[in-house]
CSV table of C-alpha atoms in Angstrom, one decimal:
chain,number,residue,atom,x,y,z
K,1,MET,CA,-125.2,-83.6,-19.1
K,2,PRO,CA,-124.3,-80.1,-20.2
K,3,GLU,CA,-120.6,-80.2,-19.2
K,4,PRO,CA,-117.5,-78.8,-21.0
K,5,VAL,CA,-115.2,-81.1,-22.9
K,6,ARG,CA,-112.3,-80.2,-20.6
K,7,ASN,CA,-113.8,-80.1,-17.2
K,8,GLY,CA,-110.6,-79.8,-15.1
K,9,MET,CA,-111.7,-82.3,-12.5
K,10,THR,CA,-110.3,-85.6,-11.3
K,11,PHE,CA,-112.5,-88.7,-11.5
K,12,GLY,CA,-113.2,-88.4,-7.8
K,13,GLU,CA,-114.3,-84.8,-8.1
K,14,LEU,CA,-116.3,-85.5,-11.2
K,15,ALA,CA,-118.1,-88.4,-9.6
K,16,GLN,CA,-119.1,-86.3,-6.6
K,17,TYR,CA,-120.2,-83.5,-8.9
K,18,MET,CA,-122.3,-85.8,-11.1
K,19,ARG,CA,-123.9,-87.6,-8.2
K,20,ALA,CA,-125.0,-84.4,-6.5
K,21,GLU,CA,-125.8,-82.1,-9.5
K,22,HIS,CA,-127.2,-84.8,-11.8
K,23,PRO,CA,-128.4,-87.6,-9.6
K,24,GLY,CA,-130.8,-89.0,-12.2
K,25,THR,CA,-127.9,-89.8,-14.4
K,26,CYS,CA,-126.1,-91.9,-11.9
K,27,PRO,CA,-128.5,-94.7,-10.7
K,28,ALA,CA,-126.7,-97.7,-9.3
K,29,HIS,CA,-127.6,-100.1,-12.1
K,30,LEU,CA,-126.0,-97.9,-14.8
K,31,ILE,CA,-122.6,-97.6,-13.1
K,32,GLY,CA,-119.8,-98.9,-15.4
K,33,ARG,CA,-121.8,-98.7,-18.6
K,34,ASP,CA,-121.0,-96.6,-21.6
K,35,PHE,CA,-123.8,-94.6,-23.3
K,36,SER,CA,-121.6,-92.7,-25.7
K,37,PRO,CA,-122.7,-92.3,-29.3
K,38,GLY,CA,-122.6,-95.6,-31.2
K,39,ASN,CA,-122.7,-97.7,-28.0
K,40,THR,CA,-125.8,-99.4,-26.5
K,41,ALA,CA,-125.0,-99.7,-22.8
K,42,ARG,CA,-121.6,-101.4,-23.6
K,43,LYS,CA,-119.9,-102.6,-20.5
K,44,ILE,CA,-116.6,-100.7,-19.9
K,45,ASN,CA,-113.6,-101.2,-17.6
K,46,VAL,CA,-112.5,-98.1,-15.9
K,47,GLY,CA,-108.7,-97.7,-15.5
K,48,PHE,CA,-107.4,-96.1,-12.3
K,49,SER,CA,-104.4,-93.8,-12.4
K,50,PRO,CA,-102.4,-93.2,-9.2
K,51,GLY,CA,-104.8,-90.4,-8.2
K,52,ASP,CA,-107.9,-90.3,-6.1
K,53,MET,CA,-109.5,-93.7,-5.9
K,54,LEU,CA,-113.2,-94.0,-6.7
K,55,SER,CA,-115.6,-96.9,-6.0
K,56,THR,CA,-119.3,-97.4,-6.0
K,57,SER,CA,-121.6,-100.0,-4.5
K,58,ALA,CA,-122.6,-101.0,-8.0
K,59,ALA,CA,-119.1,-101.6,-9.3
K,60,LYS,CA,-117.3,-103.8,-6.8
K,61,PRO,CA,-114.4,-105.9,-8.0
K,62,ALA,CA,-115.1,-109.6,-8.5
K,63,GLY,CA,-114.0,-112.0,-5.8
K,64,GLY,CA,-114.4,-109.6,-2.9
K,65,SER,CA,-111.0,-108.0,-3.4
K,66,PRO,CA,-110.7,-104.4,-2.3
K,67,GLY,CA,-110.1,-103.1,-5.8
K,68,PRO,CA,-107.5,-100.6,-7.0
K,69,GLN,CA,-105.3,-99.3,-4.2
K,70,PRO,CA,-103.4,-96.0,-4.1
K,71,LEU,CA,-99.9,-96.5,-5.3
K,72,PRO,CA,-96.8,-95.9,-3.1
K,73,SER,CA,-94.9,-92.8,-3.7
K,74,GLY,CA,-91.7,-94.6,-4.8
K,75,GLY,CA,-89.6,-91.5,-4.8
K,76,SER,CA,-92.2,-89.2,-6.3
K,77,ARG,CA,-93.9,-86.4,-4.5
K,78,GLY,CA,-96.2,-89.1,-3.0
K,79,LEU,CA,-99.8,-89.6,-4.2
K,80,GLN,CA,-100.5,-92.2,-1.6
K,81,ALA,CA,-103.8,-91.6,0.3
K,82,PRO,CA,-104.1,-92.7,4.0
K,83,GLU,CA,-107.3,-94.2,5.2
K,84,SER,CA,-107.9,-91.1,7.4
K,85,ASP,CA,-108.5,-89.2,4.2
K,86,VAL,CA,-111.4,-91.3,3.0
K,87,GLN,CA,-114.5,-89.3,2.0
K,88,ASN,CA,-117.7,-91.3,2.2
K,89,GLN,CA,-120.5,-89.7,0.2
K,90,GLY,CA,-123.5,-91.8,1.1
K,91,ALA,CA,-126.9,-91.8,-0.6
K,92,SER,CA,-128.2,-89.2,2.0
K,93,ALA,CA,-125.7,-86.6,0.7
K,94,SER,CA,-128.0,-85.7,-2.1
K,95,GLY,CA,-131.3,-86.6,-0.4
K,96,LEU,CA,-131.8,-89.7,-2.5
K,97,SER,CA,-132.6,-93.1,-1.4
K,98,PRO,CA,-130.0,-95.8,-2.0
K,99,SER,CA,-132.2,-97.4,-4.6
K,100,SER,CA,-132.0,-94.3,-6.8
K,101,SER,CA,-128.3,-93.4,-6.5
K,102,ALA,CA,-125.0,-95.2,-6.1
K,103,HIS,CA,-123.1,-95.2,-2.9
K,104,LEU,CA,-119.9,-93.4,-3.6
K,105,THR,CA,-116.5,-93.4,-1.8
K,106,VAL,CA,-113.6,-91.2,-2.9
K,107,VAL,CA,-110.1,-91.5,-1.4
K,108,PRO,CA,-108.2,-88.3,-2.0
K,109,MET,CA,-104.6,-88.0,-3.0
K,110,GLN,CA,-101.9,-86.4,-1.0
K,111,ASN,CA,-99.3,-83.9,-2.2
K,112,TRP,CA,-100.9,-83.1,-5.5
K,113,ARG,CA,-101.7,-79.5,-6.6
K,114,ARG,CA,-104.3,-78.7,-9.2
K,115,SER,CA,-101.7,-76.9,-11.3
K,116,ASP,CA,-99.6,-80.1,-11.6
K,117,PHE,CA,-99.4,-81.9,-14.9
K,118,TYR,CA,-98.9,-85.6,-14.7
K,119,ASP,CA,-95.2,-85.4,-15.7
K,120,GLN,CA,-94.7,-83.1,-12.7
K,121,THR,CA,-95.6,-85.9,-10.2
K,122,GLY,CA,-92.4,-87.9,-10.7
K,123,LEU,CA,-94.5,-90.9,-11.7
K,124,PRO,CA,-94.1,-92.8,-14.9
K,125,TRP,CA,-96.6,-92.2,-17.7
K,126,ILE,CA,-99.2,-95.0,-18.0
K,127,ASN,CA,-101.4,-95.0,-21.1
K,128,PRO,CA,-105.0,-94.3,-19.9
K,129,SER,CA,-106.0,-95.6,-23.4
K,130,PRO,CA,-104.0,-97.5,-26.0
K,131,ASN,CA,-103.9,-94.4,-28.3
K,132,LEU,CA,-103.0,-91.9,-25.6
K,133,ARG,CA,-99.3,-92.5,-25.3
K,134,SER,CA,-97.8,-89.3,-23.9
K,135,ILE,CA,-98.5,-86.1,-22.0
K,136,GLU,CA,-98.3,-84.2,-25.3
K,137,ALA,CA,-101.1,-86.3,-26.8
K,138,ALA,CA,-103.2,-86.0,-23.7
K,139,THR,CA,-102.8,-82.2,-23.8
K,140,LEU,CA,-103.9,-82.0,-27.4
K,141,TYR,CA,-106.6,-84.7,-27.2
K,142,PRO,CA,-109.6,-82.6,-26.0
K,143,GLY,CA,-109.4,-80.7,-29.2
K,144,VAL,CA,-107.9,-83.1,-31.7
K,145,GLY,CA,-110.3,-85.8,-30.6
K,146,MET,CA,-113.2,-83.8,-32.0
K,147,MET,CA,-112.1,-85.0,-35.5
K,148,ASP,CA,-112.0,-88.6,-34.5
K,149,ALA,CA,-115.3,-89.6,-36.2
K,150,THR,CA,-114.7,-87.5,-39.4
K,151,ASN,CA,-112.9,-88.5,-42.6
K,152,VAL,CA,-109.6,-87.3,-41.2
K,153,SER,CA,-107.0,-89.5,-39.5
K,154,VAL,CA,-106.0,-88.4,-36.1
K,155,GLY,CA,-103.0,-90.6,-36.1
K,156,ARG,CA,-104.5,-93.9,-35.0
K,157,GLY,CA,-102.4,-96.6,-36.4
K,158,THR,CA,-99.2,-94.5,-36.0
K,159,ASP,CA,-96.6,-94.1,-33.2
K,160,THR,CA,-98.0,-90.6,-32.3
K,161,PRO,CA,-101.8,-90.6,-32.3
K,162,PHE,CA,-103.5,-87.3,-31.5
K,163,GLU,CA,-100.2,-85.4,-32.2
K,164,ILE,CA,-100.8,-85.5,-36.0
K,165,PHE,CA,-103.7,-85.5,-38.4
K,166,GLY,CA,-104.2,-85.8,-42.1
K,167,ALA,CA,-106.0,-87.6,-45.0
K,168,GLY,CA,-105.2,-89.8,-48.0
K,169,VAL,CA,-107.0,-91.6,-50.7
K,170,THR,CA,-110.5,-92.7,-50.0
K,171,PRO,CA,-110.8,-96.3,-51.3
K,172,ALA,CA,-113.6,-97.2,-53.7
K,173,THR,CA,-116.6,-99.1,-52.5
K,174,LYS,CA,-119.2,-101.2,-54.4
K,175,THR,CA,-121.2,-98.0,-55.0
K,176,THR,CA,-118.6,-95.2,-55.1
K,177,PRO,CA,-115.4,-94.6,-56.9
K,178,ALA,CA,-112.1,-93.9,-55.1
K,179,ILE,CA,-111.5,-90.3,-54.0
K,180,PRO,CA,-108.0,-89.0,-54.7
K,181,THR,CA,-106.0,-87.3,-51.9
K,182,TRP,CA,-107.5,-83.9,-51.2
K,183,PHE,CA,-105.6,-83.0,-48.0
K,184,ASP,CA,-102.6,-80.7,-48.5
K,185,GLY,CA,-100.5,-80.7,-45.3
K,186,HIS,CA,-98.5,-77.6,-46.2
K,187,ALA,CA,-101.7,-75.6,-47.0
K,188,VAL,CA,-103.4,-76.7,-43.7
K,189,ALA,CA,-100.3,-76.0,-41.6
K,190,THR,CA,-99.8,-72.6,-43.2
K,191,TYR,CA,-103.5,-71.7,-42.6
K,192,LEU,CA,-103.4,-72.7,-39.0
K,193,THR,CA,-100.1,-71.0,-38.3
K,194,ALA,CA,-101.6,-67.7,-39.6
K,195,ARG,CA,-104.3,-68.0,-37.0
K,196,HIS,CA,-101.6,-67.5,-34.2
K,197,ILE,CA,-103.2,-70.0,-31.9
K,198,PRO,CA,-101.5,-69.7,-28.5
K,199,GLY,CA,-99.4,-72.6,-27.2
K,200,VAL,CA,-99.1,-74.7,-30.3
K,201,THR,CA,-97.2,-74.8,-33.7
K,202,PHE,CA,-98.0,-76.6,-36.9
K,203,ALA,CA,-95.8,-78.2,-39.5
K,204,PRO,CA,-96.5,-80.2,-42.7
K,205,THR,CA,-95.6,-83.9,-42.6
K,206,THR,CA,-96.4,-87.3,-44.1
K,207,PHE,CA,-97.0,-90.4,-42.0
K,208,PRO,CA,-97.8,-94.1,-42.6
K,209,VAL,CA,-100.9,-95.5,-41.1
K,210,ALA,CA,-100.4,-99.2,-40.2
K,211,GLU,CA,-102.4,-101.9,-41.8
K,212,THR,CA,-104.0,-103.4,-38.7
K,213,SER,CA,-107.2,-105.3,-37.7
K,214,GLU,CA,-108.6,-102.0,-36.4
K,215,LYS,CA,-108.9,-100.6,-39.9
K,216,TYR,CA,-108.1,-97.1,-38.9
K,217,PRO,CA,-108.8,-94.3,-41.5
K,218,TYR,CA,-106.4,-94.6,-44.4
K,219,HIS,CA,-104.8,-97.7,-43.1
K,220,GLY,CA,-102.0,-99.1,-45.3
K,221,GLN,CA,-101.3,-95.6,-46.8
K,222,THR,CA,-98.7,-93.0,-46.3
K,223,ILE,CA,-100.7,-89.8,-46.1
K,224,GLN,CA,-100.2,-86.0,-46.0
K,225,GLY,CA,-100.7,-84.5,-42.6
K,226,VAL,CA,-99.9,-81.8,-40.0
K,227,ARG,CA,-97.8,-82.3,-36.9
K,228,MET,CA,-98.7,-80.3,-33.8
K,229,THR,CA,-96.1,-79.3,-31.2
K,230,VAL,CA,-97.2,-77.9,-27.8
K,231,THR,CA,-95.0,-74.9,-27.0
K,232,ASP,CA,-96.9,-73.6,-24.0
K,233,ARG,CA,-99.5,-76.0,-22.4
K,234,LEU,CA,-100.7,-73.4,-20.0
K,235,ALA,CA,-101.5,-71.0,-22.9
K,236,LEU,CA,-103.1,-73.7,-25.1
K,237,ASP,CA,-106.9,-74.0,-25.0
K,238,SER,CA,-107.3,-77.4,-26.5
K,239,PRO,CA,-111.1,-77.3,-27.1
K,240,GLU,CA,-110.7,-74.1,-28.9
K,241,LEU,CA,-107.8,-75.7,-30.9
K,242,GLY,CA,-110.3,-78.4,-32.0
K,243,ILE,CA,-112.7,-75.7,-33.2
K,244,GLU,CA,-109.8,-74.0,-35.1
K,245,ILE,CA,-108.9,-77.2,-36.9
K,246,LEU,CA,-112.5,-78.1,-37.8
K,247,SER,CA,-113.0,-74.6,-39.1
K,248,ALA,CA,-109.8,-74.7,-41.1
K,249,LEU,CA,-110.7,-78.0,-42.8
K,250,HIS,CA,-114.2,-76.9,-43.5
K,251,HIS,CA,-113.0,-73.6,-44.9
K,252,LEU,CA,-110.2,-75.1,-47.1
K,253,TYR,CA,-112.2,-78.3,-48.1
K,254,PRO,CA,-115.9,-77.6,-47.9
K,255,THR,CA,-116.7,-80.4,-50.3
K,256,HIS,CA,-114.3,-83.1,-49.2
K,257,PHE,CA,-114.1,-82.6,-45.4
K,258,LYS,CA,-117.2,-84.2,-43.7
K,259,LEU,CA,-117.8,-81.6,-41.0
K,260,ALA,CA,-121.2,-83.0,-40.0
K,261,GLN,CA,-119.4,-86.2,-38.9
K,262,ALA,CA,-118.0,-84.3,-35.9
K,263,THR,CA,-121.4,-83.6,-34.5
K,264,ASN,CA,-121.5,-86.3,-31.8
K,265,LEU,CA,-118.1,-85.4,-30.4
K,266,VAL,CA,-118.5,-81.6,-30.5
K,267,ALA,CA,-121.9,-82.2,-28.9
K,268,ASN,CA,-123.0,-78.5,-29.3
K,269,THR,CA,-125.7,-77.6,-31.8
K,270,GLU,CA,-124.8,-73.9,-31.8
K,271,THR,CA,-121.1,-74.5,-32.3
K,272,MET,CA,-121.7,-76.9,-35.2
K,273,ALA,CA,-124.1,-74.4,-36.9
K,274,ALA,CA,-121.4,-71.6,-36.5
K,275,LEU,CA,-118.7,-73.9,-38.0
K,276,ALA,CA,-121.0,-74.6,-41.0
K,277,ARG,CA,-121.5,-70.9,-41.5
K,278,ASP,CA,-117.7,-70.4,-41.5
K,279,ASP,CA,-117.8,-68.1,-38.4
K,280,ASP,CA,-114.5,-67.1,-36.8
K,281,PRO,CA,-113.4,-69.8,-34.3
K,282,ARG,CA,-112.5,-67.2,-31.7
K,283,ALA,CA,-116.0,-65.7,-31.9
K,284,ILE,CA,-117.4,-69.3,-31.5
K,285,ALA,CA,-115.3,-69.9,-28.4
K,286,ALA,CA,-116.3,-66.6,-26.9
K,287,THR,CA,-119.9,-67.7,-26.9
K,288,TRP,CA,-118.9,-70.5,-24.4
K,289,ALA,CA,-117.8,-68.1,-21.8
K,290,PRO,CA,-121.1,-67.6,-19.8
K,291,ALA,CA,-121.7,-71.4,-19.6
K,292,LEU,CA,-118.1,-72.1,-18.6
K,293,ALA,CA,-118.3,-69.4,-15.8
K,294,ALA,CA,-121.5,-71.0,-14.5
K,295,PHE,CA,-119.9,-74.4,-14.6
K,296,LYS,CA,-116.8,-73.3,-12.7
K,297,GLU,CA,-119.0,-71.8,-10.0
K,298,ARG,CA,-121.1,-75.0,-9.8
K,299,ARG,CA,-118.2,-77.3,-9.5
K,300,ALA,CA,-116.3,-75.3,-6.9
K,301,LYS,CA,-117.7,-77.1,-3.9
K,302,TYR,CA,-116.7,-80.5,-5.2
K,303,LEU,CA,-113.0,-79.7,-5.8
K,304,LEU,CA,-110.8,-81.8,-3.4
K,305,TYR,CA,-107.5,-80.1,-4.4
K,306,ARG,CA,-106.3,-76.5,-4.7
């Protein structure tokens, strides 16, 4: 679907939006399957945070249990949803028959405002993914994640994934020789600092990448990199940050950095072509404005929280 990387919606809102705006993408037999690049309908388990609870007729928990329940407030501002707040979006909501669309129920949260970051709820951080370990990483992720398929490490195999990035020696293979370190953390940090990107700072660093069974990029090496620090998360546009970093690496290392490997995660042909031309990242981001405005207008009626 043509949706922005950072959609600003909860899972419940997004599910209602997808079901109504793109009903053909949400048939019941496909609920709970992952069709992201590189996967062939791989079954996935969806983790639930103490937010709005989402269920579908095609994804009921085994054993007849009621599934994830809203968590008690426990001294926080209280994200517990009473049964009276249940919103039942049946198949008739979009004019589709039950055979062509999943039955959807969303239980909204109480006492949450759209402006609230997770650390403002009073609830403990729970990793939504093994490599998203902090609110800082989650804030940076929509941009830094665009590099995840390239020949740059985004910190997987370290204590602070998605808060750092860098590269080391590319090992030799049966058909290619080893490629020495080409990434200069000081040069990249200096270049990005000169861009005056709102809400984030850059500093050169080195970091070890653990030797694990996952075989993350540059595993077993201590590599040069850049550490990012969020200074104003309201000012930071993380997708634009991702474009800034991709542009910087392509500009500084046009031979060694594999920009084309970011194609599936950027998922925008025009943006990738502009990066390859070395266009200014701010000009690239400006081209997104009309589509983003149209999306915000489309999504408005599905927002459960203000």
